[in-house]
Coordinates of C-alpha atoms and ligand atoms in Angstrom, one line a residue:
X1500 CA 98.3 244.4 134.6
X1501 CA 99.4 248.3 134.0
X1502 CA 98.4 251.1 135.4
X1503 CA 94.7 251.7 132.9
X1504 CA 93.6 248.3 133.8
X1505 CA 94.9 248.6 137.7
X1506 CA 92.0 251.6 137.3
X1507 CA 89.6 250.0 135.7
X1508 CA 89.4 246.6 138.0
X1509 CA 89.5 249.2 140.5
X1510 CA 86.1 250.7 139.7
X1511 CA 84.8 248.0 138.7
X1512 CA 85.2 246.3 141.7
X1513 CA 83.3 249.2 144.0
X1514 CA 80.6 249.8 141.9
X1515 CA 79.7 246.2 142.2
X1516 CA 80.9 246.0 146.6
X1517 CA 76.9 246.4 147.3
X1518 CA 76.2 243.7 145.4
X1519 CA 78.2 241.5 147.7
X1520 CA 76.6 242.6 150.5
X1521 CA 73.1 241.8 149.0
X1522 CA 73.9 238.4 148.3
X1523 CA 73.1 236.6 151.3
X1524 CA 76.0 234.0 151.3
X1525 CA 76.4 231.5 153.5
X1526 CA 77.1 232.7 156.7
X1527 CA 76.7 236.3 155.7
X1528 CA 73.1 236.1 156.8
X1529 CA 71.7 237.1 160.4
X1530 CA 68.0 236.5 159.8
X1531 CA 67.0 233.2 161.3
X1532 CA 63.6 233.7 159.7
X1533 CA 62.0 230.7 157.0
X1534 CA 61.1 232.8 154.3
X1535 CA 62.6 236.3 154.9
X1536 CA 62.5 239.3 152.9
X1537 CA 64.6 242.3 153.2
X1538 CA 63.5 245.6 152.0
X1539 CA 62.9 246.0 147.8
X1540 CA 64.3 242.0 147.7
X1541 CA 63.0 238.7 146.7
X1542 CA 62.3 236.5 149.7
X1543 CA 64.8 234.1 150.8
X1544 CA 64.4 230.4 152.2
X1545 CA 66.4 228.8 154.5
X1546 CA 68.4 225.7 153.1
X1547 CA 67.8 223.0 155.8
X1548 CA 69.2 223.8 159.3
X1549 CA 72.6 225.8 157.8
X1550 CA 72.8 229.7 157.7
X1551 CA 72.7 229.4 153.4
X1552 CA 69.6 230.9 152.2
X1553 CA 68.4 231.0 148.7
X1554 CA 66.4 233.6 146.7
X1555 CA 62.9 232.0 146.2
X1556 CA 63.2 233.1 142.6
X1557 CA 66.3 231.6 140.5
X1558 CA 67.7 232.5 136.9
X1559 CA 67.0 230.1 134.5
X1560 CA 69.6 230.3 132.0
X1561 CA 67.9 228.6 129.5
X1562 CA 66.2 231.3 127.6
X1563 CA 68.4 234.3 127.9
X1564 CA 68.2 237.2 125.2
X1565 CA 69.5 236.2 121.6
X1566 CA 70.9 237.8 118.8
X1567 CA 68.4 238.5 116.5
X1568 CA 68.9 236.2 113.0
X1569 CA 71.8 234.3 115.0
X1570 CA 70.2 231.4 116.3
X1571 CA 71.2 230.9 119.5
X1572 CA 73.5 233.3 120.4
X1573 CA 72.9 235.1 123.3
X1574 CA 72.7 239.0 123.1
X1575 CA 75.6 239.6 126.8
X1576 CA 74.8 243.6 126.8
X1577 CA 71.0 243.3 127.3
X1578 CA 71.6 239.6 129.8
X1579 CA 74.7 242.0 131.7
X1580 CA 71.6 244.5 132.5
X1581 CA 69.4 241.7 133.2
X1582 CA 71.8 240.0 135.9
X1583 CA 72.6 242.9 137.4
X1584 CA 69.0 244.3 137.7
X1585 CA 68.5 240.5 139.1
X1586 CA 71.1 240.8 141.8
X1587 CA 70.4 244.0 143.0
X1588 CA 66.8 242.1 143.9
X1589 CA 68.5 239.6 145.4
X1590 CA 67.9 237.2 142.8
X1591 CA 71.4 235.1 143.0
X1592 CA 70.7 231.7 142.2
X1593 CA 71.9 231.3 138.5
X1594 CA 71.1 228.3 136.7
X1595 CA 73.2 226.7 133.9
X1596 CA 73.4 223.5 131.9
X1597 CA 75.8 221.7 129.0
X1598 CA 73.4 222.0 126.3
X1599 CA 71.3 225.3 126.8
X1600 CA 71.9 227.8 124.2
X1601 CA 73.1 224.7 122.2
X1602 CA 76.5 225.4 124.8
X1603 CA 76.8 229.3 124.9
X1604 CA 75.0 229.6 128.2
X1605 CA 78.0 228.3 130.3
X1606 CA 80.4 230.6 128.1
X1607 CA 77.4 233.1 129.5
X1608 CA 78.5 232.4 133.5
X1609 CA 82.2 233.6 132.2
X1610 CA 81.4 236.4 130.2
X1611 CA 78.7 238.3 132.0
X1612 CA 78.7 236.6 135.4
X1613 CA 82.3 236.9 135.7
X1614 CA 82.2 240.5 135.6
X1615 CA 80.2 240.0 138.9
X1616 CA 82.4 239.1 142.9
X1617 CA 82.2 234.9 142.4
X1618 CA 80.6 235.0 145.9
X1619 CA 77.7 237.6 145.0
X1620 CA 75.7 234.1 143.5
X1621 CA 75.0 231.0 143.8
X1622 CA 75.8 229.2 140.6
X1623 CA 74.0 225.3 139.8
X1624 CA 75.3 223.3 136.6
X1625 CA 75.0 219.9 135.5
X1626 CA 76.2 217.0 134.0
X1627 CA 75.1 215.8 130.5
X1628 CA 74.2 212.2 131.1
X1629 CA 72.8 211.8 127.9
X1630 CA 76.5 212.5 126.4
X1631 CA 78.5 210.1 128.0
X1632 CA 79.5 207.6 126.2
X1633 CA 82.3 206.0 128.1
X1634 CA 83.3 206.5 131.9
X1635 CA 86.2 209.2 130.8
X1636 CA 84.0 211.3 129.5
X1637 CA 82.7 212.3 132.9
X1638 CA 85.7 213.9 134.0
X1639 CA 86.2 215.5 130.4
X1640 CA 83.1 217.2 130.1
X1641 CA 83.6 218.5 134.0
X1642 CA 86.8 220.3 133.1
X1643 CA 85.4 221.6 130.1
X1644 CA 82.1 222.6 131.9
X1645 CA 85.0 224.5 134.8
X1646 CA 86.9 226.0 131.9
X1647 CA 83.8 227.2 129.9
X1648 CA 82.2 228.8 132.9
X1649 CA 86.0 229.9 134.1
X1650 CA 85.3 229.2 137.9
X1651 CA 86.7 226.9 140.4
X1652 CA 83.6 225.1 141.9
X1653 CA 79.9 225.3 141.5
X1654 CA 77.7 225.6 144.5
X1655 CA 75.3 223.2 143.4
X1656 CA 75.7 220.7 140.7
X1657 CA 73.0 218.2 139.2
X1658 CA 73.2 215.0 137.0
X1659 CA 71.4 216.6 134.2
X1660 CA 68.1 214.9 133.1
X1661 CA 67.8 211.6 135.2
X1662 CA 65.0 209.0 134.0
X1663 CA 65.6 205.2 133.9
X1664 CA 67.5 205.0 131.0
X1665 CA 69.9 207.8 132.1
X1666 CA 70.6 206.2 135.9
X1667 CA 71.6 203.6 134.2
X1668 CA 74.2 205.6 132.3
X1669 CA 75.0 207.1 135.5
X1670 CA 75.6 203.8 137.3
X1671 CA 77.8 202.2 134.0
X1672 CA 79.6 205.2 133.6
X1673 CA 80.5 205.8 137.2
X1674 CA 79.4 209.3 136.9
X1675 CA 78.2 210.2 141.0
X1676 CA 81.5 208.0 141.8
X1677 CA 83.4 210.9 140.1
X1678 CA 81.1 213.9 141.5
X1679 CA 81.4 212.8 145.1
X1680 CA 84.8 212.9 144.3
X1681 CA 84.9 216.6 143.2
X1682 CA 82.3 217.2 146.7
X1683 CA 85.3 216.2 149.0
X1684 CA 87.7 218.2 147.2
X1685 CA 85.1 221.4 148.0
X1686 CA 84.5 221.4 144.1
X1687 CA 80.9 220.9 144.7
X1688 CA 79.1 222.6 147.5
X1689 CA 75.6 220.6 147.0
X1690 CA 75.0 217.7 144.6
X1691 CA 71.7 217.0 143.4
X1692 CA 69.6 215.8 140.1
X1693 CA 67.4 216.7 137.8
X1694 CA 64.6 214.5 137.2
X1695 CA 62.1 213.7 134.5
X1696 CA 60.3 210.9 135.0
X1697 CA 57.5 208.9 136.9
X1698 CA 57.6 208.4 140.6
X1699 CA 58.9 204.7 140.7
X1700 CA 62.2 205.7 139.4
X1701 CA 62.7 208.2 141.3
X1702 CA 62.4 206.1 144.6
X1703 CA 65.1 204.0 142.6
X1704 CA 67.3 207.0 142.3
X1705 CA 67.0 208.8 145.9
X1706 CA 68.8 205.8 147.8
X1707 CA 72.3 206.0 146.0
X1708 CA 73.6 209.0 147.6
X1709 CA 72.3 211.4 150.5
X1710 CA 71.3 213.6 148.0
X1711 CA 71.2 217.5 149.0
X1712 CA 68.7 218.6 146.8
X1713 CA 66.2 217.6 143.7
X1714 CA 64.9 219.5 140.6
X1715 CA 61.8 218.5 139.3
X1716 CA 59.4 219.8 136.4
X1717 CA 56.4 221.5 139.2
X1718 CA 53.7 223.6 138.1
X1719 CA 50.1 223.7 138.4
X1720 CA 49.3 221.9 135.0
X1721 CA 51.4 219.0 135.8
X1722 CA 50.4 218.6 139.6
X1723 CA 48.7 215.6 138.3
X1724 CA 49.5 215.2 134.8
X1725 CA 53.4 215.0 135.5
X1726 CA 52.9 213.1 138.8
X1727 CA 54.5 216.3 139.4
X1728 CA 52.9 216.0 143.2
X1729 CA 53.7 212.6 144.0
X1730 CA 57.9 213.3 143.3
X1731 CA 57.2 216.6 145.7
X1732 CA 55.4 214.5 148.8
X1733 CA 58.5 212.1 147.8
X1734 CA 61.2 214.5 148.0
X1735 CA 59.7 216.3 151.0
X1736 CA 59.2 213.3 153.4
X1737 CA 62.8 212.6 152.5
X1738 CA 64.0 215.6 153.8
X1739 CA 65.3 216.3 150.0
X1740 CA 64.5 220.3 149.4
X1741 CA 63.2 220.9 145.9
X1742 CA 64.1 223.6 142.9
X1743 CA 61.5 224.0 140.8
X1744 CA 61.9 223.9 136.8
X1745 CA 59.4 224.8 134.3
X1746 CA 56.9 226.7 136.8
X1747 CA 55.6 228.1 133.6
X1748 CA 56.1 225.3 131.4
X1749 CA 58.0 227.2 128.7
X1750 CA 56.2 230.2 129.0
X1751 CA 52.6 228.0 128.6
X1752 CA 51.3 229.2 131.6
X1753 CA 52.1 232.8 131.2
X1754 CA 49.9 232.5 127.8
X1755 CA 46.8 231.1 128.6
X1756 CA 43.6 231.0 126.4
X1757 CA 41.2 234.2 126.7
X1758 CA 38.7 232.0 129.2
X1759 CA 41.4 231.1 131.9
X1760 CA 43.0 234.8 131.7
X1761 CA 39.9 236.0 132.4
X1762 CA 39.0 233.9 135.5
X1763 CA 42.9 235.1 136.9
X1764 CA 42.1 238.8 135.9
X1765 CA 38.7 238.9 137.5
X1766 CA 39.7 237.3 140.8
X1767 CA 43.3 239.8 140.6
X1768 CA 43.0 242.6 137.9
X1769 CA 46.5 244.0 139.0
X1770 CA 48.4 240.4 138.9
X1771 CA 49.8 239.1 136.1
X1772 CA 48.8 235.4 134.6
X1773 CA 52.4 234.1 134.8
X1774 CA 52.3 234.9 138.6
X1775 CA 49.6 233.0 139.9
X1776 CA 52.1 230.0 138.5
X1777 CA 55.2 230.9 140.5
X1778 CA 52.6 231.9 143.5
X1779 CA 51.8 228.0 143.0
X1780 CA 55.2 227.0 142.7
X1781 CA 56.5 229.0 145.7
X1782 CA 54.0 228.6 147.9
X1783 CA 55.3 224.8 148.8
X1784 CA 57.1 224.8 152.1
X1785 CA 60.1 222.5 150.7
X1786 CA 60.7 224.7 147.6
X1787 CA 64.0 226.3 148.2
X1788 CA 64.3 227.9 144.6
X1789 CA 62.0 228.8 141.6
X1790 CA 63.6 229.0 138.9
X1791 CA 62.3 231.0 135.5
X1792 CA 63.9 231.6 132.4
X1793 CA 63.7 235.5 132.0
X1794 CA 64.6 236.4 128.8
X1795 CA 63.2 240.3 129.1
X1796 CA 63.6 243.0 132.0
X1797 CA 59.4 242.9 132.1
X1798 CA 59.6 239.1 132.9
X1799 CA 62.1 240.0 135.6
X1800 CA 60.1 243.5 136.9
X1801 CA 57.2 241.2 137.3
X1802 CA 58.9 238.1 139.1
X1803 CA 60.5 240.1 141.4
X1804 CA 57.2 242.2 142.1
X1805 CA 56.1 238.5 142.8
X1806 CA 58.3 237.5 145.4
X1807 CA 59.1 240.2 146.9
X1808 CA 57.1 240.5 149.8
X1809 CA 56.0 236.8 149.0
X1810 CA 52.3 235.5 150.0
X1811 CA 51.7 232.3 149.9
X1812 CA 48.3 231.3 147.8
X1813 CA 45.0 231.0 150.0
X1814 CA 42.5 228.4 149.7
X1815 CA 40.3 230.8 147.3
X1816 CA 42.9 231.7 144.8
X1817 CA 43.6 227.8 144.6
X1818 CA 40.0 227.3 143.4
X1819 CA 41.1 230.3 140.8
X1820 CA 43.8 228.1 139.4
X1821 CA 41.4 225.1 139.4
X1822 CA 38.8 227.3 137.7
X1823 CA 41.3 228.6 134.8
X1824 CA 43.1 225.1 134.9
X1825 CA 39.8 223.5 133.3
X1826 CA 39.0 226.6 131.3
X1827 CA 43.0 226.1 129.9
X1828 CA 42.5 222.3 129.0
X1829 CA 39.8 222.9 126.7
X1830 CA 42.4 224.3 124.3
X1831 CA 44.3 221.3 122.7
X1832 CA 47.3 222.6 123.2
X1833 CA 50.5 220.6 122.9
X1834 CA 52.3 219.6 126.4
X1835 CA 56.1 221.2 124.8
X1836 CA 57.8 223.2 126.9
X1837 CA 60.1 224.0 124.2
X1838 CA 63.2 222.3 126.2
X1839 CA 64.9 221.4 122.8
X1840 CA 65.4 218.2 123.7
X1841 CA 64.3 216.9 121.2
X1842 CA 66.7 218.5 118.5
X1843 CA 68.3 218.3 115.4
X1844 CA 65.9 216.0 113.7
X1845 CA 67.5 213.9 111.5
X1846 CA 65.5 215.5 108.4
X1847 CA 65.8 219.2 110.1
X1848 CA 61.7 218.9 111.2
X1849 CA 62.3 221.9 113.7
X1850 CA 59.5 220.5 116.2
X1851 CA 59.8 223.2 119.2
X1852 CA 59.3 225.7 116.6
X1853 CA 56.2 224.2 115.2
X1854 CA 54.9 222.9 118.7
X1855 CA 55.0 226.6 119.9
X1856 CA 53.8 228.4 116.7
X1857 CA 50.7 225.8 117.1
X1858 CA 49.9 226.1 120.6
X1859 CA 49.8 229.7 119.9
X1860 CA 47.1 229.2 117.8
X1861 CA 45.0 227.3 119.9
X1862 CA 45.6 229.5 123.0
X1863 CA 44.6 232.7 120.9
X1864 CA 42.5 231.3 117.9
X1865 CA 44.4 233.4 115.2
X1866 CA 44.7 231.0 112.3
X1867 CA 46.4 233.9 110.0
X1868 CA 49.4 234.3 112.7
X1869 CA 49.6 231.5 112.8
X1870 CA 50.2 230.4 108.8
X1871 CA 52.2 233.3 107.9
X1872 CA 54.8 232.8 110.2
X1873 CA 54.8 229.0 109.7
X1874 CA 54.9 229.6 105.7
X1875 CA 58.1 231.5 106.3
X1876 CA 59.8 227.4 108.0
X1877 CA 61.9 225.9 104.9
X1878 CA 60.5 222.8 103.7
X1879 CA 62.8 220.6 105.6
X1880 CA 61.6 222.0 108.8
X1881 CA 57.6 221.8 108.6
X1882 CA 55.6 218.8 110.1
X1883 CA 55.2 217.4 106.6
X1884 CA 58.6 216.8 106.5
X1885 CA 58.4 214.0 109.7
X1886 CA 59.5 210.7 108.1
X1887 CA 58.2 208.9 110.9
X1888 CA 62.2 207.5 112.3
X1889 CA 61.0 208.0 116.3
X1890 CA 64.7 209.4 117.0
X1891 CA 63.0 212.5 119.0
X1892 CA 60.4 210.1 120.8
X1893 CA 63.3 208.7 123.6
X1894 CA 64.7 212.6 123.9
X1895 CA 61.1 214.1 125.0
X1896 CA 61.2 214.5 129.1
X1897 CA 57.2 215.1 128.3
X1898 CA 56.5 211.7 127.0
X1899 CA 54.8 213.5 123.5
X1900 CA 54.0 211.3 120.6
X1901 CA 55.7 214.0 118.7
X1902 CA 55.6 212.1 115.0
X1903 CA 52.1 211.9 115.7
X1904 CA 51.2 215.2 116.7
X1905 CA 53.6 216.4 113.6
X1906 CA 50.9 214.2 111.8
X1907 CA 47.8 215.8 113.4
X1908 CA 49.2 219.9 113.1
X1909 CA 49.8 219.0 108.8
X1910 CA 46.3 217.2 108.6
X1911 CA 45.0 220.6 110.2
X1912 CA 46.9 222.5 107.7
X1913 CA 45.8 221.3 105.1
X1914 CA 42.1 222.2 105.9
X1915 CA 42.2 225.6 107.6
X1916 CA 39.6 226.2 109.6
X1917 CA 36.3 228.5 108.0
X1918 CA 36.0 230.7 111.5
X1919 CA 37.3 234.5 111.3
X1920 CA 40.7 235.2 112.9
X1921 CA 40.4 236.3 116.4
X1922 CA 43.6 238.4 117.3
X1923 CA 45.5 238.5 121.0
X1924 CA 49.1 239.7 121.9
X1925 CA 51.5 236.9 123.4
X1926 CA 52.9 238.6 126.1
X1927 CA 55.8 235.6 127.3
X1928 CA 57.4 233.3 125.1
X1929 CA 60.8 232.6 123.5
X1930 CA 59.1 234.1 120.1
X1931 CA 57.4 236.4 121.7
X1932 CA 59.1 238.9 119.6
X1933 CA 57.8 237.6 116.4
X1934 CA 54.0 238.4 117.7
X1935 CA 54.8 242.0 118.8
Ligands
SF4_2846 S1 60.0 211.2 114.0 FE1 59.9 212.9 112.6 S2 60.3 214.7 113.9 FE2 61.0 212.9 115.1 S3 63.2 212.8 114.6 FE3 62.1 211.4 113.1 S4 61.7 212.7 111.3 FE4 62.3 214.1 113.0
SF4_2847 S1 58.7 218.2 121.9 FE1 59.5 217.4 123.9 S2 61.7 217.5 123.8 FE2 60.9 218.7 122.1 S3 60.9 220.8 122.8 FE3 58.9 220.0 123.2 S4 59.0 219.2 125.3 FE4 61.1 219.5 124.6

């Protein structure tokens, strides 16, 4: 290193000392309290008995900023100000995965985390069950994942989108033989999954391994529709503390139909629709983490408004929820929460796209949006393109009949309905931009 880079690593290095002593690390944290909030910070809950606490609200890093007209590369100036402005809140829970940003995300953690002290975060990956193929690959795609994200261990770690099919992967491939492996060696500090399925196979799951923690797809919608409230009850009489994905499912929530914003708005004129969601999601005793994918600094203002200073929902604004819950059903939106499973489609159908462009329509009612932006998809990529194959069906963690919704959206645009356009901003969502 000479002397100009000796300076620089210098500064660097003391600007970012505060954020150290913000983070709460294990060990580094006095307050014995369950759900403690320091001054201007997110609250924190304990993990189990152990001094660790978490931030109640986690980075998704699913959804970061992109490059406009590059697909899905992520934009690392405006995600550097966003994870810093996160930190400073105490917001150091930072989760990855193989696949999001079709694999830039974990070149993300190096990039822009790695400007940041390694123990200033908490950092959760996961393991790609869906891409092994053969019980080598395990280990190959955990040194890749180490390289990529250019640390030595992650503090929590998760086989990646468990359901029955992908246990069994698990259990042929001898994939949590290998990660308890890499738990003794200090590799892992907590090992967990990530679940998507019904509650029978998760009781399957939960006796291989004393597991340290679960995430699971939680949020007011799918209380009951996802089972989403038997896996908690589950989890929680198992001692197994909870991460919540999807509180929003893929913005949905955040966007709701002009009937349910209005029940939220008169009962809370100052909050915003998306937190009444992560209210929901936080106010659950065994939820250690929440996480969101924030893609803009107003996303992140308004979380961490949320939990700072956290207060748990009352029995009135539950019947709120309820109220804008049945007002929200009414719309015929599509259950996506734009996870991309589902992609490539063999024939390029580019179903999140459509899924979301659609549900935008029935949540707001503006046909024109709606047609000019979906005129603009190539041929290749519109719902009339779906050839039927059922390649996506297996890859959807919500269970949607997504040839046959592809089926219903064309039928509906070929005979546009006669009422005028109604117009209403989308104010969080991945294409948010393209409604400005
Ligand atoms: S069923 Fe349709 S959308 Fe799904 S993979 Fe096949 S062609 Fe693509
Ligand atoms: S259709 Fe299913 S797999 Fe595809 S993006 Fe939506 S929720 Fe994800």
């Amino acid at each position: 290193m000479d002397r100009r880079d000796f300076l620089k690593s210098a500064l660097v290095l003391a600007a970012l000392a505060p954020l150290t002593r913000l983070a709460g690390k294990e060990g580094a944290d006095g307050d014995k309290s369950s759900d403690l909030a320091k001054g201007g910070q997110v609250a924190r809950r304990r993990y189990k008995n152990t001094q660790l606490t978490l931030p109640l609200l986690g980075y998704g890093m699913m959804r970061l900023p992109r490059v406009k007209g590059r697909g899905q590369e992520i934009d690392l100036v405006e995600t550097e100000r966003l994870f810093r402005a996160a930190l400073e809140a105490g917001v150091n829970y930072f989760d990855t995965a193989y696949f999001y940003h079709g694999g830039l995300s974990e070149k993300c953690v190096a990039e822009v985390l790695g400007k940041f002290p390694r123990d200033s975060y908490y950092l959760a990956d996961k393991l790609p069950v869906r891409s092994l193929r053969r019980e080598e690959d395990v280990e190959r795609i955990w040194n890749e994942q180490l390289k990529k994200c250019n640390v030595e261990y992650f503090d929590f770690y998760l086989l990646h989108n468990l359901n029955r099919d992908r246990w069994e992967d698990v259990k042929r491939f001898k994939a949590l033989e290998f990660l308890k492996k890499m738990k003794a060696e200090g590799k892992i500090r907590h090992l967990g999954f990530s679940f998507h399925d019904g509650p029978n196979v998760l009781k399957e799951i939960i006796p291989a391994y004393p597991w340290d923690f679960a995430q699971i797809q939680l949020n007011y919608l799918d209380w009951t529709l996802y089972r989403s409230k038997e896996q908690y009850e589950i989890l929680t009489r198992l001692g197994i503390p909870v991460v919540v994905m999807e509180p929003l499912r893929g913005g949905a929530l955040a966007n709701l139909n002009d009937a349910a914003t209005r029940i939220f708005k008169a009962a809370a004129p100052e909050a915003s629709v998306a937190s009444w969601a992560f209210r929901y999601a936080g106010s659950l005793p065994n939820v250690i983490c929440v996480l969101s994918g924030m893609t803009k600094m107003e996303h992140l203002q308004d979380n961490i408004r949320t939990f700072t200073d956290f207060k748990p929902l009352t029995d009135q604004e539950r019947a709120t929820i309820e109220a804008a819950l049945a007002a929200y059903r009414s719309t015929g939106a599509i259950p996506c929460t734009a996870c991309r499973y589902c992609t490539p489609c063999p024939v390029g159908v580019d179903i999140p796209r459509i899924f979301g462009l659609y549900n935008h329509y029935k949540v707001t009612g503006n046909y024109m949006q709606f047609r000019m932006i979906y005129d603009k998809l190539t041929e290749d990529e519109r719902a009339s393109a779906c050839i039927g194959c059922g390649t996506c069906l297996k890859k959807c963690p919500q269970k949607i009949d997504i040839p046959a919704e592809l089926k219903k959206i064309d039928a509906e645009l070929k005979q546009p309905p006669r009422r005028a356009p109604r117009r209403r901003a989308l104010l969080w969502s991945p294409d948010a931009e393209e409604f400005a």
